Amino acid sequence: IVEVGAKIYYTQTRCLYGQGFYGANQSKKADQYSRSVGHKTMLLCGFNMGKTYHTHTKHENERRPPDKHDSIYAAGGVANDGCQIHDEFIVFDSDQVCPYYIVEYR
């Protein structure tokens, strides 16, 4: 990923805010998705959000943000009808993600 960039692959798994690349401003959000026991890895990335859609609802399995937008911002306490806990940033184009570091931790 650090050498060739981030790639977005579509999946059959249900995605709350669409089929994009998800990021958060708190590492504990990324840690929720780590299934490893002991040694864990996460990416520290920059996102080019462009024109951002601030959502209040779900956008399940969309492959693009709402019309005339480049990304989705799901604010904690607001998105998912107020049930969103952490802030999440979702982009839908690999060129909007710039991986800076691979962080390994326990």
Protein backbone atom coordinates (compact mmCIF):
# COMPACT_ATOMS: atom_id res chain seq x y z
CA ILE A 1 0.00 0.00 0.00
CA VAL A 2 2.81 2.42 0.83
CA GLU A 3 4.53 1.67 -2.51
CA VAL A 4 1.53 1.69 -4.90
CA GLY A 5 -1.17 3.53 -2.94
CA ALA A 6 -4.53 2.48 -1.58
CA LYS A 7 -6.89 0.46 -3.74
CA ILE A 8 -10.63 0.28 -3.15
CA TYR A 9 -12.22 -3.11 -3.81
CA TYR A 10 -15.95 -3.67 -3.73
CA THR A 11 -17.30 -6.32 -1.41
CA GLN A 12 -20.54 -8.12 -0.64
CA THR A 13 -20.19 -7.08 3.00
CA ARG A 14 -22.67 -4.45 4.14
CA CYS A 15 -20.99 -1.05 4.54
CA LEU A 16 -22.80 1.59 6.59
CA TYR A 17 -21.70 4.61 4.55
CA GLY A 18 -20.92 3.01 1.20
CA GLN A 19 -18.25 0.98 -0.54
CA GLY A 20 -15.31 3.31 -0.01
CA PHE A 21 -12.09 3.77 1.93
CA TYR A 22 -12.85 4.55 5.58
CA GLY A 23 -10.78 6.60 7.97
CA ALA A 24 -11.15 8.04 11.44
CA ASN A 25 -9.50 10.74 13.51
CA GLN A 26 -9.20 8.40 16.51
CA SER A 27 -7.02 5.30 16.43
CA LYS A 28 -9.43 3.42 18.71
CA LYS A 29 -11.95 3.36 15.83
CA ALA A 30 -9.44 1.61 13.55
CA ASP A 31 -8.50 -0.73 16.39
CA GLN A 32 -12.14 -1.96 16.52
CA TYR A 33 -11.60 -3.57 13.11
CA SER A 34 -8.35 -5.36 14.00
CA ARG A 35 -8.95 -9.07 14.53
CA SER A 36 -5.36 -9.84 15.47
CA VAL A 37 -4.41 -10.93 18.95
CA GLY A 38 -1.18 -9.37 20.13
CA HIS A 39 0.50 -7.79 17.07
CA LYS A 40 -1.75 -5.31 15.19
CA THR A 41 -1.29 -3.01 12.20
CA MET A 42 -3.05 0.17 11.05
CA LEU A 43 -2.41 2.79 8.40
CA LEU A 44 -1.92 6.50 9.03
CA CYS A 45 -3.29 8.20 5.91
CA GLY A 46 -4.16 11.61 4.60
CA PHE A 47 -7.51 12.03 2.83
CA ASN A 48 -8.35 14.51 0.09
CA MET A 49 -12.00 14.99 0.97
CA GLY A 50 -12.89 17.55 -1.72
CA LYS A 51 -16.52 18.65 -1.40
CA THR A 52 -17.76 16.71 1.60
CA TYR A 53 -21.31 15.48 2.24
CA HIS A 54 -22.12 15.66 5.98
CA THR A 55 -24.47 12.73 6.49
CA HIS A 56 -27.13 12.07 9.11
CA THR A 57 -28.24 8.71 7.70
CA LYS A 58 -26.85 5.49 6.22
CA HIS A 59 -25.63 5.09 2.62
CA GLU A 60 -25.38 1.33 2.59
CA ASN A 61 -23.38 -0.14 -0.28
CA GLU A 62 -23.30 3.03 -2.40
CA ARG A 63 -20.23 3.17 -4.62
CA ARG A 64 -20.20 6.96 -4.93
CA PRO A 65 -20.98 9.84 -2.57
CA PRO A 66 -24.23 11.80 -3.05
CA ASP A 67 -24.42 13.94 -6.23
CA LYS A 68 -21.89 16.77 -6.59
CA HIS A 69 -19.85 15.54 -3.60
CA ASP A 70 -16.46 13.84 -3.36
CA SER A 71 -16.68 12.21 0.07
CA ILE A 72 -18.86 11.53 3.11
CA TYR A 73 -18.26 12.72 6.67
CA ALA A 74 -20.12 10.79 9.38
CA ALA A 75 -19.88 12.85 12.57
CA GLY A 76 -20.02 11.16 15.95
CA GLY A 77 -23.33 11.76 17.67
CA VAL A 78 -24.94 12.95 14.42
CA ALA A 79 -24.62 10.34 11.66
CA ASN A 80 -26.55 7.08 11.60
CA ASP A 81 -29.49 8.93 13.13
CA GLY A 82 -27.35 9.97 16.13
CA CYS A 83 -25.94 6.49 16.81
CA GLN A 84 -22.50 7.14 15.29
CA ILE A 85 -19.89 7.13 18.08
CA HIS A 86 -16.64 8.16 16.31
CA ASP A 87 -16.09 10.54 13.41
CA GLU A 88 -15.58 8.68 10.12
CA PHE A 89 -14.35 9.90 6.76
CA ILE A 90 -15.24 7.99 3.60
CA VAL A 91 -13.74 8.54 0.13
CA PHE A 92 -14.63 6.61 -2.99
CA ASP A 93 -11.57 7.05 -5.20
CA SER A 94 -8.16 5.55 -4.44
CA ASP A 95 -6.48 8.79 -5.54
CA GLN A 96 -8.08 10.54 -2.54
CA VAL A 97 -6.01 8.47 -0.08
CA CYS A 98 -2.33 9.10 0.68
CA PRO A 99 -0.82 6.46 3.01
CA TYR A 100 1.92 7.99 5.18
CA TYR A 101 2.84 5.30 7.69
CA ILE A 102 2.21 1.71 8.64
CA VAL A 103 1.84 1.58 12.43
CA GLU A 104 2.47 -1.71 14.21
CA TYR A 105 1.40 -2.05 17.82
CA ARG A 106 0.28 -4.46 20.51
